[in-house]
mmCIF file with all atom_site columns, C-alpha atoms in Angstrom:
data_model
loop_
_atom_site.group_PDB
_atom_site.id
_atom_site.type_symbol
_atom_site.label_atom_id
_atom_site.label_alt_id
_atom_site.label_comp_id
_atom_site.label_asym_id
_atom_site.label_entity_id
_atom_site.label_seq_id
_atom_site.pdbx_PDB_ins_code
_atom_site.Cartn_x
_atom_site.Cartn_y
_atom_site.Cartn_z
_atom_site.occupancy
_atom_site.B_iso_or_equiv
_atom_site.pdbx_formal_charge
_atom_site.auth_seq_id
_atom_site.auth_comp_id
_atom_site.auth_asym_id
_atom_site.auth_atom_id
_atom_site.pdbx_PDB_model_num
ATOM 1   C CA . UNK A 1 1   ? -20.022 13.157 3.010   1.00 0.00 ? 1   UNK A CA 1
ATOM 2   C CA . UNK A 1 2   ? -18.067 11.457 5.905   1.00 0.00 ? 2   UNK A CA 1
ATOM 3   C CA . UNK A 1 3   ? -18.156 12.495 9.527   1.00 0.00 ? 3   UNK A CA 1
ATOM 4   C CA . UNK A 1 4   ? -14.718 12.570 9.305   1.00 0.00 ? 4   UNK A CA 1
ATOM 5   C CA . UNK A 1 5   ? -14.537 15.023 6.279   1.00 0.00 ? 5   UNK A CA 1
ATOM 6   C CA . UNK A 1 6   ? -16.759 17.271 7.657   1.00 0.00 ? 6   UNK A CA 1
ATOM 7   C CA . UNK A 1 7   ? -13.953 17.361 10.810  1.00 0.00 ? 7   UNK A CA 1
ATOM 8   C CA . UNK A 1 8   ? -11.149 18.135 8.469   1.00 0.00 ? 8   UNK A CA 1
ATOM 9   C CA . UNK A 1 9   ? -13.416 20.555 6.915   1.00 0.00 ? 9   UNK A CA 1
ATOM 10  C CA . UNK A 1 10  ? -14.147 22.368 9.804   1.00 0.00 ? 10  UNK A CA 1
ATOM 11  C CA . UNK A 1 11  ? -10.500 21.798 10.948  1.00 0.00 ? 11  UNK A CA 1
ATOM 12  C CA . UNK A 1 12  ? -9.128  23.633 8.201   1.00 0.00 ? 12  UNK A CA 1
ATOM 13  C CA . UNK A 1 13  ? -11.504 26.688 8.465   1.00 0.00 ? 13  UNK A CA 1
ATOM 14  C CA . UNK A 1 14  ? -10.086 27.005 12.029  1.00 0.00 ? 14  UNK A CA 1
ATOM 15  C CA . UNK A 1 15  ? -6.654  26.491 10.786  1.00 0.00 ? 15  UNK A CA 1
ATOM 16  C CA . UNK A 1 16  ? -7.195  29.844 8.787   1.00 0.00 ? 16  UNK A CA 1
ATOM 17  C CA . UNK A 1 17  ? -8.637  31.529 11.462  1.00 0.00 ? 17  UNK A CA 1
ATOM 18  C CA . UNK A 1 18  ? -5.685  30.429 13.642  1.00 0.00 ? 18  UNK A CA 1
ATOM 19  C CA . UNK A 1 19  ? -3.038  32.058 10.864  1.00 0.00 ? 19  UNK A CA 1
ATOM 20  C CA . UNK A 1 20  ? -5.194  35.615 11.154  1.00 0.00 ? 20  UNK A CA 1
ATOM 21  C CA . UNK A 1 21  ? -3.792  36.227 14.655  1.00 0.00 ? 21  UNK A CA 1
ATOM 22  C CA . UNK A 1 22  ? -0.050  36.587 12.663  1.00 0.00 ? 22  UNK A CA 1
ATOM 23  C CA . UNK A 1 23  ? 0.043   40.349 12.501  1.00 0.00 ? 23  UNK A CA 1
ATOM 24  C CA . UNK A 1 24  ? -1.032  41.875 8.753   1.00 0.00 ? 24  UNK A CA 1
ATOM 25  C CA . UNK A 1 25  ? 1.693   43.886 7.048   1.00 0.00 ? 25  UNK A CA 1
ATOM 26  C CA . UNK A 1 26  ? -0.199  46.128 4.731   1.00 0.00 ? 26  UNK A CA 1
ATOM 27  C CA . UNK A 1 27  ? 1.605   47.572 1.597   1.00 0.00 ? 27  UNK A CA 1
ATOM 28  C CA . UNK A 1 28  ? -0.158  51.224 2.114   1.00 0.00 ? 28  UNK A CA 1
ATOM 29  C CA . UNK A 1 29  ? -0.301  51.682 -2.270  1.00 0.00 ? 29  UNK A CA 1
ATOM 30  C CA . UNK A 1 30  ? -2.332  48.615 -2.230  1.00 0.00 ? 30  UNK A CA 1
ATOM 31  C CA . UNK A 1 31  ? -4.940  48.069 0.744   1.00 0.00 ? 31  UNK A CA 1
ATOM 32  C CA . UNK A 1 32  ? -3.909  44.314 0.611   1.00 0.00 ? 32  UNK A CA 1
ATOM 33  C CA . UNK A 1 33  ? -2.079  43.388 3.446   1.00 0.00 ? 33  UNK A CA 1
ATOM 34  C CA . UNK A 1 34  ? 0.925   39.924 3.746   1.00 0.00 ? 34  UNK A CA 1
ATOM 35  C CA . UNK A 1 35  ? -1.216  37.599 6.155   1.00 0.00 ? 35  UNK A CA 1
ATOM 36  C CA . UNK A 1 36  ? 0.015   34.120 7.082   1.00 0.00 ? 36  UNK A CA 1
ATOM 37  C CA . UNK A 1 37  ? -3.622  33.064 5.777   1.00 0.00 ? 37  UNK A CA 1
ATOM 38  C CA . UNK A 1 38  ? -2.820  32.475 2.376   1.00 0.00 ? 38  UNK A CA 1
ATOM 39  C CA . UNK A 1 39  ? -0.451  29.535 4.001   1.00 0.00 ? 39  UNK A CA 1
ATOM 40  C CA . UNK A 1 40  ? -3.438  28.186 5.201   1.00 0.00 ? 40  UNK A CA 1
ATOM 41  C CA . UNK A 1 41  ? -4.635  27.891 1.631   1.00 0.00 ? 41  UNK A CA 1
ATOM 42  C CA . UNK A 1 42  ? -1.829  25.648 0.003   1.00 0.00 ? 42  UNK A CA 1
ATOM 43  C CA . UNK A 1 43  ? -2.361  23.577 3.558   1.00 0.00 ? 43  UNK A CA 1
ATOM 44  C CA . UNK A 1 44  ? -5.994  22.764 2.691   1.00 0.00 ? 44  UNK A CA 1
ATOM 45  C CA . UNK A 1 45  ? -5.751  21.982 -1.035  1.00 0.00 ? 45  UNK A CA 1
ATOM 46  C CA . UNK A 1 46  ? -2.624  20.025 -0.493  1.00 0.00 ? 46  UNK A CA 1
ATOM 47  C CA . UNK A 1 47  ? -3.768  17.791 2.387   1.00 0.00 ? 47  UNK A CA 1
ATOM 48  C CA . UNK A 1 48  ? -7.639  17.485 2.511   1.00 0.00 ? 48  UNK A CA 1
ATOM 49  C CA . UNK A 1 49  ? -7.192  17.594 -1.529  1.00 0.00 ? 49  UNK A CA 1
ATOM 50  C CA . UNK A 1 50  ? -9.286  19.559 -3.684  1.00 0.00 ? 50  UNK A CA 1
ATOM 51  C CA . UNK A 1 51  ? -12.415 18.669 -2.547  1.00 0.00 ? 51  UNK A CA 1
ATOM 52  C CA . UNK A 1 52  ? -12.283 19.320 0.952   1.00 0.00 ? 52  UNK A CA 1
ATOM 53  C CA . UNK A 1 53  ? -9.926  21.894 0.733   1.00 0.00 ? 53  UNK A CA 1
ATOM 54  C CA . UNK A 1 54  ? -12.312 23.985 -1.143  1.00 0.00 ? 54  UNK A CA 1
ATOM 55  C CA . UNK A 1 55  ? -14.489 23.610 1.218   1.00 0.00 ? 55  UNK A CA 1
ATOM 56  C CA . UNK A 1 56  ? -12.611 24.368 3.708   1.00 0.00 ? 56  UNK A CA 1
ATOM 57  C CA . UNK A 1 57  ? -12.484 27.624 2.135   1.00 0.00 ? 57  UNK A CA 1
ATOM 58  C CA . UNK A 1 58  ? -16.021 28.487 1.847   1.00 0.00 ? 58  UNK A CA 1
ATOM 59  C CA . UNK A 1 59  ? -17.179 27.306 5.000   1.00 0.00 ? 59  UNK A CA 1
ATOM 60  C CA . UNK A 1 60  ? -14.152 29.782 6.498   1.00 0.00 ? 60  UNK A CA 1
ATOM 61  C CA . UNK A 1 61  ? -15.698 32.475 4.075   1.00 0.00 ? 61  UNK A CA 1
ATOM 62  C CA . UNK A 1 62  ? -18.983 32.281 5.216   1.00 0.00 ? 62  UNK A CA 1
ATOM 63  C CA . UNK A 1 63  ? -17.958 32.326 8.314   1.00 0.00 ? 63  UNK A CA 1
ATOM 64  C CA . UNK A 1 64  ? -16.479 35.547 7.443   1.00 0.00 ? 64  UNK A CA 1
ATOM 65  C CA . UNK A 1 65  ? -19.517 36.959 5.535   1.00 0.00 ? 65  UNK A CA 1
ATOM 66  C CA . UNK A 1 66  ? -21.662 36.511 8.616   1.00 0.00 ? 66  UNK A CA 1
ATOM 67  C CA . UNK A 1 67  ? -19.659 38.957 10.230  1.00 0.00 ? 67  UNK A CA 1
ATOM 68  C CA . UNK A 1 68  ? -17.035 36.872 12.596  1.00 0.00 ? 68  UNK A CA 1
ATOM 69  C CA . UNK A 1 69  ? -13.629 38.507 12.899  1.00 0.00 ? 69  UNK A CA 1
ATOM 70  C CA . UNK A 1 70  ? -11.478 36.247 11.323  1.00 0.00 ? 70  UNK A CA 1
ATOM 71  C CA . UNK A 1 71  ? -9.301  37.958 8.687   1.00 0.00 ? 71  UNK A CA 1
ATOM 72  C CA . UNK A 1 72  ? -6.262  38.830 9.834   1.00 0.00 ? 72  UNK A CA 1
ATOM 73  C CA . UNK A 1 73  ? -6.211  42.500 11.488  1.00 0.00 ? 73  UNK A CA 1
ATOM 74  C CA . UNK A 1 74  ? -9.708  41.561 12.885  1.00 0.00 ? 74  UNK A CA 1
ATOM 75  C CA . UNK A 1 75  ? -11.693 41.873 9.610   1.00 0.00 ? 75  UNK A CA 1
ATOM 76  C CA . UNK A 1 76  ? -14.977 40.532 8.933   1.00 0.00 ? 76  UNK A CA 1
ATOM 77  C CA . UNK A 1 77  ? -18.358 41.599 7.498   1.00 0.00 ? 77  UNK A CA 1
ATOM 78  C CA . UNK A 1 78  ? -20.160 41.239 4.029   1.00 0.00 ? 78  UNK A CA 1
ATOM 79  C CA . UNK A 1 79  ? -18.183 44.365 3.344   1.00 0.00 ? 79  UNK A CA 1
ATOM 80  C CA . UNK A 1 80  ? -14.670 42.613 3.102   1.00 0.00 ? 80  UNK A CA 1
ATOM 81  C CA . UNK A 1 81  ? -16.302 41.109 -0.156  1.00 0.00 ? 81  UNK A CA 1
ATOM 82  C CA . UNK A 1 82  ? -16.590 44.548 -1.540  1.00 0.00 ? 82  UNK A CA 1
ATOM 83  C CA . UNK A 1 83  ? -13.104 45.862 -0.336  1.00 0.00 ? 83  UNK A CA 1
ATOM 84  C CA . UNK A 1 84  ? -9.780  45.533 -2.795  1.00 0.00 ? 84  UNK A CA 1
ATOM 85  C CA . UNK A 1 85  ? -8.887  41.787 -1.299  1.00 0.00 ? 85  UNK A CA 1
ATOM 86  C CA . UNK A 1 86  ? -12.580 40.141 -2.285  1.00 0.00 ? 86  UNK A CA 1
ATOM 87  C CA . UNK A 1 87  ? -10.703 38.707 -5.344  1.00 0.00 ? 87  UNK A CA 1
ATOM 88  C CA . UNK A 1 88  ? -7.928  36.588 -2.965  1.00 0.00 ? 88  UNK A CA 1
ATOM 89  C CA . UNK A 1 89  ? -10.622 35.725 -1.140  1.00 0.00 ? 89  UNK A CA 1
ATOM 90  C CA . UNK A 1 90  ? -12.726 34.362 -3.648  1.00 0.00 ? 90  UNK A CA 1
ATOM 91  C CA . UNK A 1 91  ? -9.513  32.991 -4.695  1.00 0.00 ? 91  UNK A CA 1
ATOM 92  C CA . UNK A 1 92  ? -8.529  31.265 -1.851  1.00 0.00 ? 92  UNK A CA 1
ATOM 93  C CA . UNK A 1 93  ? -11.403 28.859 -2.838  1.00 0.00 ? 93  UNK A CA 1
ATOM 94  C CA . UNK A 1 94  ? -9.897  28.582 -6.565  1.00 0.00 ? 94  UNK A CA 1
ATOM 95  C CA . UNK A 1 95  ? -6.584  28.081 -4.978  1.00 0.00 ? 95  UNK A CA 1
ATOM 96  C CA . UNK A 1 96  ? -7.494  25.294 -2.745  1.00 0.00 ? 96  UNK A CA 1
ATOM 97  C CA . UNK A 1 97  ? -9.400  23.516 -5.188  1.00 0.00 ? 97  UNK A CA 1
ATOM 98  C CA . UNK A 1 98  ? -5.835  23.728 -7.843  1.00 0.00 ? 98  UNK A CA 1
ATOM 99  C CA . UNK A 1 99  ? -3.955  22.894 -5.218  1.00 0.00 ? 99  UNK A CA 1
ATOM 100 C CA . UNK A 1 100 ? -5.738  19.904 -3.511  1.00 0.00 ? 100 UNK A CA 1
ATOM 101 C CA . UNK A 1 101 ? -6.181  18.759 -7.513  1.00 0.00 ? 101 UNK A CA 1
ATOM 102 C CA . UNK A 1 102 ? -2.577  18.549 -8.642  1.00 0.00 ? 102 UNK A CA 1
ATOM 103 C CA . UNK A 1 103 ? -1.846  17.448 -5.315  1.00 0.00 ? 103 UNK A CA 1
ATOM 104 C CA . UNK A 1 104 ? -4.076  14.388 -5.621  1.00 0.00 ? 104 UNK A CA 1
ATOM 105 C CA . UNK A 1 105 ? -2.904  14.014 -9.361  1.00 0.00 ? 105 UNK A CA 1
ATOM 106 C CA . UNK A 1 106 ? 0.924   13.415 -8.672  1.00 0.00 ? 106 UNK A CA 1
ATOM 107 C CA . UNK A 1 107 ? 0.041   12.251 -5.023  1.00 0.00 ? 107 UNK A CA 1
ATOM 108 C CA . UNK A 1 108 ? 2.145   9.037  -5.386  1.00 0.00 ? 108 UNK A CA 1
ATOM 109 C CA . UNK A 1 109 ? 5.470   10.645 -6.352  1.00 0.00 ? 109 UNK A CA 1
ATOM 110 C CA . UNK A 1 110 ? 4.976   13.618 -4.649  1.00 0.00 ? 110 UNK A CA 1
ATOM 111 C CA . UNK A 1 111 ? 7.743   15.092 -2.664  1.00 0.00 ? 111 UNK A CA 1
ATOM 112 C CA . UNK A 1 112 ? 9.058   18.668 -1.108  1.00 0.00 ? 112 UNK A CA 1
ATOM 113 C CA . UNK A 1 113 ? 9.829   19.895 -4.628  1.00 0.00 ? 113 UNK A CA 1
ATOM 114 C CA . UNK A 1 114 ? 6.641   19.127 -5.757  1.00 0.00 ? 114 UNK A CA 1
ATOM 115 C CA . UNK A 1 115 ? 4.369   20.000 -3.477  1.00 0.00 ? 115 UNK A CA 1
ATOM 116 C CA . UNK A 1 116 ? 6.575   23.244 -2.980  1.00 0.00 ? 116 UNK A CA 1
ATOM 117 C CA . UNK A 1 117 ? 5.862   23.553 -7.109  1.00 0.00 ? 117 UNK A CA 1
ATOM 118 C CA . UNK A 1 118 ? 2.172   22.722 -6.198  1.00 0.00 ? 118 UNK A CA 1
ATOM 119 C CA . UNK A 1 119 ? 1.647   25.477 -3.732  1.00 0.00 ? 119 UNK A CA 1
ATOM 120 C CA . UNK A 1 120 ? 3.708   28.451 -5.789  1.00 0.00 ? 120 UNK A CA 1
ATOM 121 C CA . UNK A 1 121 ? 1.287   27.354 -9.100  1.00 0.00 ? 121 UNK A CA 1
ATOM 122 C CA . UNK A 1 122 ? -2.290  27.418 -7.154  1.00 0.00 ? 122 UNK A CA 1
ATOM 123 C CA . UNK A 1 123 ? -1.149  29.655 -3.650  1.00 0.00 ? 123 UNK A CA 1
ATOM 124 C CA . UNK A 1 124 ? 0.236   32.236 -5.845  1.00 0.00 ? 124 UNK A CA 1
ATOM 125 C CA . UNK A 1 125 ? -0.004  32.402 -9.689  1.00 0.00 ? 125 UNK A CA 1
ATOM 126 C CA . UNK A 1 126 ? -3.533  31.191 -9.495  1.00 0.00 ? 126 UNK A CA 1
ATOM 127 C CA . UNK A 1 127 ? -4.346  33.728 -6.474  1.00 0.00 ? 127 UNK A CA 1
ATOM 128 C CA . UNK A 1 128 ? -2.847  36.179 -8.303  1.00 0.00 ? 128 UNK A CA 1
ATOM 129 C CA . UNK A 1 129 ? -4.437  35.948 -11.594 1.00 0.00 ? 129 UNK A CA 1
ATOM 130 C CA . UNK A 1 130 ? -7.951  35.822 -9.490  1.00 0.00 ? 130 UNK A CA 1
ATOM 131 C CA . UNK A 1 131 ? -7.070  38.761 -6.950  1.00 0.00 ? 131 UNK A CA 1
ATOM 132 C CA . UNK A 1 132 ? -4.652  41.307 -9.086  1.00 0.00 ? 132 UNK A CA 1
ATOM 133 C CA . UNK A 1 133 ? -7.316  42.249 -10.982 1.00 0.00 ? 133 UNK A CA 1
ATOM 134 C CA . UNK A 1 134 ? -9.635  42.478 -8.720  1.00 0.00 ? 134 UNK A CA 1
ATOM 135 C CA . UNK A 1 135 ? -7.429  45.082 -6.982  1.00 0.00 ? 135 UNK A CA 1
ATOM 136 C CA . UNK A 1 136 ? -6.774  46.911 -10.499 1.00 0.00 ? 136 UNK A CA 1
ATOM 137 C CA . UNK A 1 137 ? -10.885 46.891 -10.474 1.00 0.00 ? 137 UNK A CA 1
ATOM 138 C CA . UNK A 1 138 ? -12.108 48.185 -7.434  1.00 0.00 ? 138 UNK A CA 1
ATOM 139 C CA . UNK A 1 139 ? -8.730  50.678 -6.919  1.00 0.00 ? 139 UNK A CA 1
ATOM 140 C CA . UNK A 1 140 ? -9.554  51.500 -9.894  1.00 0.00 ? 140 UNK A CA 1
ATOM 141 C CA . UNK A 1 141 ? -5.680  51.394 -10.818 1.00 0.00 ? 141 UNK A CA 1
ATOM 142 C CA . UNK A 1 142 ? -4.425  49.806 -14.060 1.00 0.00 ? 142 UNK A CA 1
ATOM 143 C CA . UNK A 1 143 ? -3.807  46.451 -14.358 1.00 0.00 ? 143 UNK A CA 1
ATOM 144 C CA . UNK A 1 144 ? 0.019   46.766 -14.829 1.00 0.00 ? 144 UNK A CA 1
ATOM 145 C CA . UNK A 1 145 ? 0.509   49.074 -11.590 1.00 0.00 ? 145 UNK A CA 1
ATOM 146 C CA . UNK A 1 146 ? -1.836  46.515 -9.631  1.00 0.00 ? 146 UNK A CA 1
ATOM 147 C CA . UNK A 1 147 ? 0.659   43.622 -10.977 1.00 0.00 ? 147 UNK A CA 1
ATOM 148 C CA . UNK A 1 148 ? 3.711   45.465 -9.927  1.00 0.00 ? 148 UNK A CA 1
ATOM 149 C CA . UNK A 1 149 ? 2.700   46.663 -6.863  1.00 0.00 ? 149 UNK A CA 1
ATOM 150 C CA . UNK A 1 150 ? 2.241   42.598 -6.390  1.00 0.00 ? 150 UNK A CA 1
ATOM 151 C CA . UNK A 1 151 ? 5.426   41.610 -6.706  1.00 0.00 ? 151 UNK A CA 1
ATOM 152 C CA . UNK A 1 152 ? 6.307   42.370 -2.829  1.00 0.00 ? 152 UNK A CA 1
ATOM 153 C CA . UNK A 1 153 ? 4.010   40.139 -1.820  1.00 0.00 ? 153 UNK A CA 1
ATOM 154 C CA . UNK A 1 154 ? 5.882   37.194 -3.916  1.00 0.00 ? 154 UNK A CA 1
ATOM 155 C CA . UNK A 1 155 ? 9.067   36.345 -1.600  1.00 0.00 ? 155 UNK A CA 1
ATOM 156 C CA . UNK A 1 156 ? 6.840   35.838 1.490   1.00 0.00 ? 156 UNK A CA 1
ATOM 157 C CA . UNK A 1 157 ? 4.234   33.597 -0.664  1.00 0.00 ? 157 UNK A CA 1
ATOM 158 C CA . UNK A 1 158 ? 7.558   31.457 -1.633  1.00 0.00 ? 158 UNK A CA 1
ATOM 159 C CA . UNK A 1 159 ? 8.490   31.418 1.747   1.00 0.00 ? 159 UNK A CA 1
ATOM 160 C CA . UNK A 1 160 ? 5.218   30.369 3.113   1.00 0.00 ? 160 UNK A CA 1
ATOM 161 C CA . UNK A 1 161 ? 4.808   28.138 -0.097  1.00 0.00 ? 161 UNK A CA 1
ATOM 162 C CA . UNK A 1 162 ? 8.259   26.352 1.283   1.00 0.00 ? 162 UNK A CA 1
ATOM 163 C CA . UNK A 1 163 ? 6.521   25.922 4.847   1.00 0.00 ? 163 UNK A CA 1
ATOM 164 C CA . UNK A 1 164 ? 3.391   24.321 3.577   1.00 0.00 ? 164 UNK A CA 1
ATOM 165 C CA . UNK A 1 165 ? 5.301   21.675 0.947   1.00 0.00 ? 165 UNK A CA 1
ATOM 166 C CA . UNK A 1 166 ? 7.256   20.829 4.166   1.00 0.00 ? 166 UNK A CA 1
ATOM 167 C CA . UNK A 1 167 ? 3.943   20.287 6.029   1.00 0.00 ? 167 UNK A CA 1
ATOM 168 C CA . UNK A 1 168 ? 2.478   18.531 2.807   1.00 0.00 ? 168 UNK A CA 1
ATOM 169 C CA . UNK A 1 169 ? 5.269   16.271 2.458   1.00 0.00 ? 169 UNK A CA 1
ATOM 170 C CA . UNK A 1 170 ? 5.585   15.236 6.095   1.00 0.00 ? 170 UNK A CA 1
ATOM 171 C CA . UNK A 1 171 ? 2.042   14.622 6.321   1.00 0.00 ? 171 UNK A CA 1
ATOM 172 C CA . UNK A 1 172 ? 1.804   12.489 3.264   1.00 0.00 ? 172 UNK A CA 1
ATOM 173 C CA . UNK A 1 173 ? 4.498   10.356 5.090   1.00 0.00 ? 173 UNK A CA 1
ATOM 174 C CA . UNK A 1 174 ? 2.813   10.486 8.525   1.00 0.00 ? 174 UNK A CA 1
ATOM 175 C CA . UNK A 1 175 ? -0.767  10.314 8.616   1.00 0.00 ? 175 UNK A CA 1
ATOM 176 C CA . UNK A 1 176 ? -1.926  10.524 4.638   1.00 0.00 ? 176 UNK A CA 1
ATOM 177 C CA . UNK A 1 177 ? -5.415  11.993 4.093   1.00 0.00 ? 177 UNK A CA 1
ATOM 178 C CA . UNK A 1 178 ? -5.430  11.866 0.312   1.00 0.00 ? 178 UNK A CA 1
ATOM 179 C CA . UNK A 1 179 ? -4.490  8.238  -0.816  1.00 0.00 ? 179 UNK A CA 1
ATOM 180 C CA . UNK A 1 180 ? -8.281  7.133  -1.416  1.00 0.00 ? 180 UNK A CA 1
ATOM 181 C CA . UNK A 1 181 ? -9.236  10.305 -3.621  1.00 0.00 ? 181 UNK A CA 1
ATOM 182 C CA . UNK A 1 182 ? -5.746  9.794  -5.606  1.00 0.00 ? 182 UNK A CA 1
ATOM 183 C CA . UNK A 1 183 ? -6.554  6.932  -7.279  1.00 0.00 ? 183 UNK A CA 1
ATOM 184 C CA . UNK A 1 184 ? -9.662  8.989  -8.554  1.00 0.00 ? 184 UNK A CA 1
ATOM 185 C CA . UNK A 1 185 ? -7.567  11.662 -10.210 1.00 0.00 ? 185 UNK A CA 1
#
């Protein structure tokens, strides 16, 4: 691996540390709360590419495990792995790895739309399907009332799924990180 990978690696893991100081909003039903974070998800996989967006992930989940406070609301620990959100976090390293994938796939023709498309398929039906149950599991709730409960959380992932496919976009344009793992895909 690059010196230069390893600094968009690292880069990205402070990126999501950065998004934890947005203030949480925490749907009380559910213990999960709406953090700016999972922006920082569709970011990594759809500009380091799947590769290094994934790892991105982990190395901002260890980080994490070894007790450094960078969820948002200040949370951190080996316990957050045990807590009703271990599945999005887990995820996030799913999501990243989708994300920077497809992205690298239809890199050439890529646009808003579909890097906007990109991010909603891996930043939230992929989360989801990784995290809602999960939630379901360890709230011991069923599935369906997990699911629902959910579907708040949906406009703000579109929004923030419309943010990143701007930044994906105008990076592509601007300074492209992806080109030499596209033809690969």
């Amino acid at each position: 691996m690059a010196t230069k990978d390893i600094v968009y690696i690292a880069l990205f893991a402070a990126l999501m540390a950065v998004l934890a100081v947005f203030p949480p909003l925490t749907i009380p039903a559910l213990g999960v709360p709406i953090t700016a974070q999972s922006m920082g998800v569709m970011l990594a996989g759809g500009i380091l590419g799947a590769r290094r967006g994934a790892l991105a992930m982990v190395l901002f989940l260890v980080l994490v495990a070894i007790g450094l406070p960078l969820l948002s609301g200040g949370r951190g620990g080996i316990g957050v792995f045990a807590g009703p959100t271990a599945g999005f976090l887990f995820g996030w390293i799913v999501a990243a790895y989708v994300i920077g994938r497809l992205t690298e796939r239809f890199w050439h023709g890529l646009g808003f739309v579909g890097a906007f498309l990109i991010s909603v398929f891996g930043g939230i039906v992929v989360l989801y399907a990784i995290g809602i149950p999960v939630v379901a599991a360890i709230a011991d709730i069923p599935l369906w009332t997990a699911l629902s409960g959910s579907a708040a959380f949906i406009p703000g992932d579109l929004v923030k799924a419309g943010f990143a496919a701007v930044v994906i976009a105008t990076v592509k344009r601007s300074y492209p990180l992806i080109p030499s793992r596209a033809g690969r895909a």
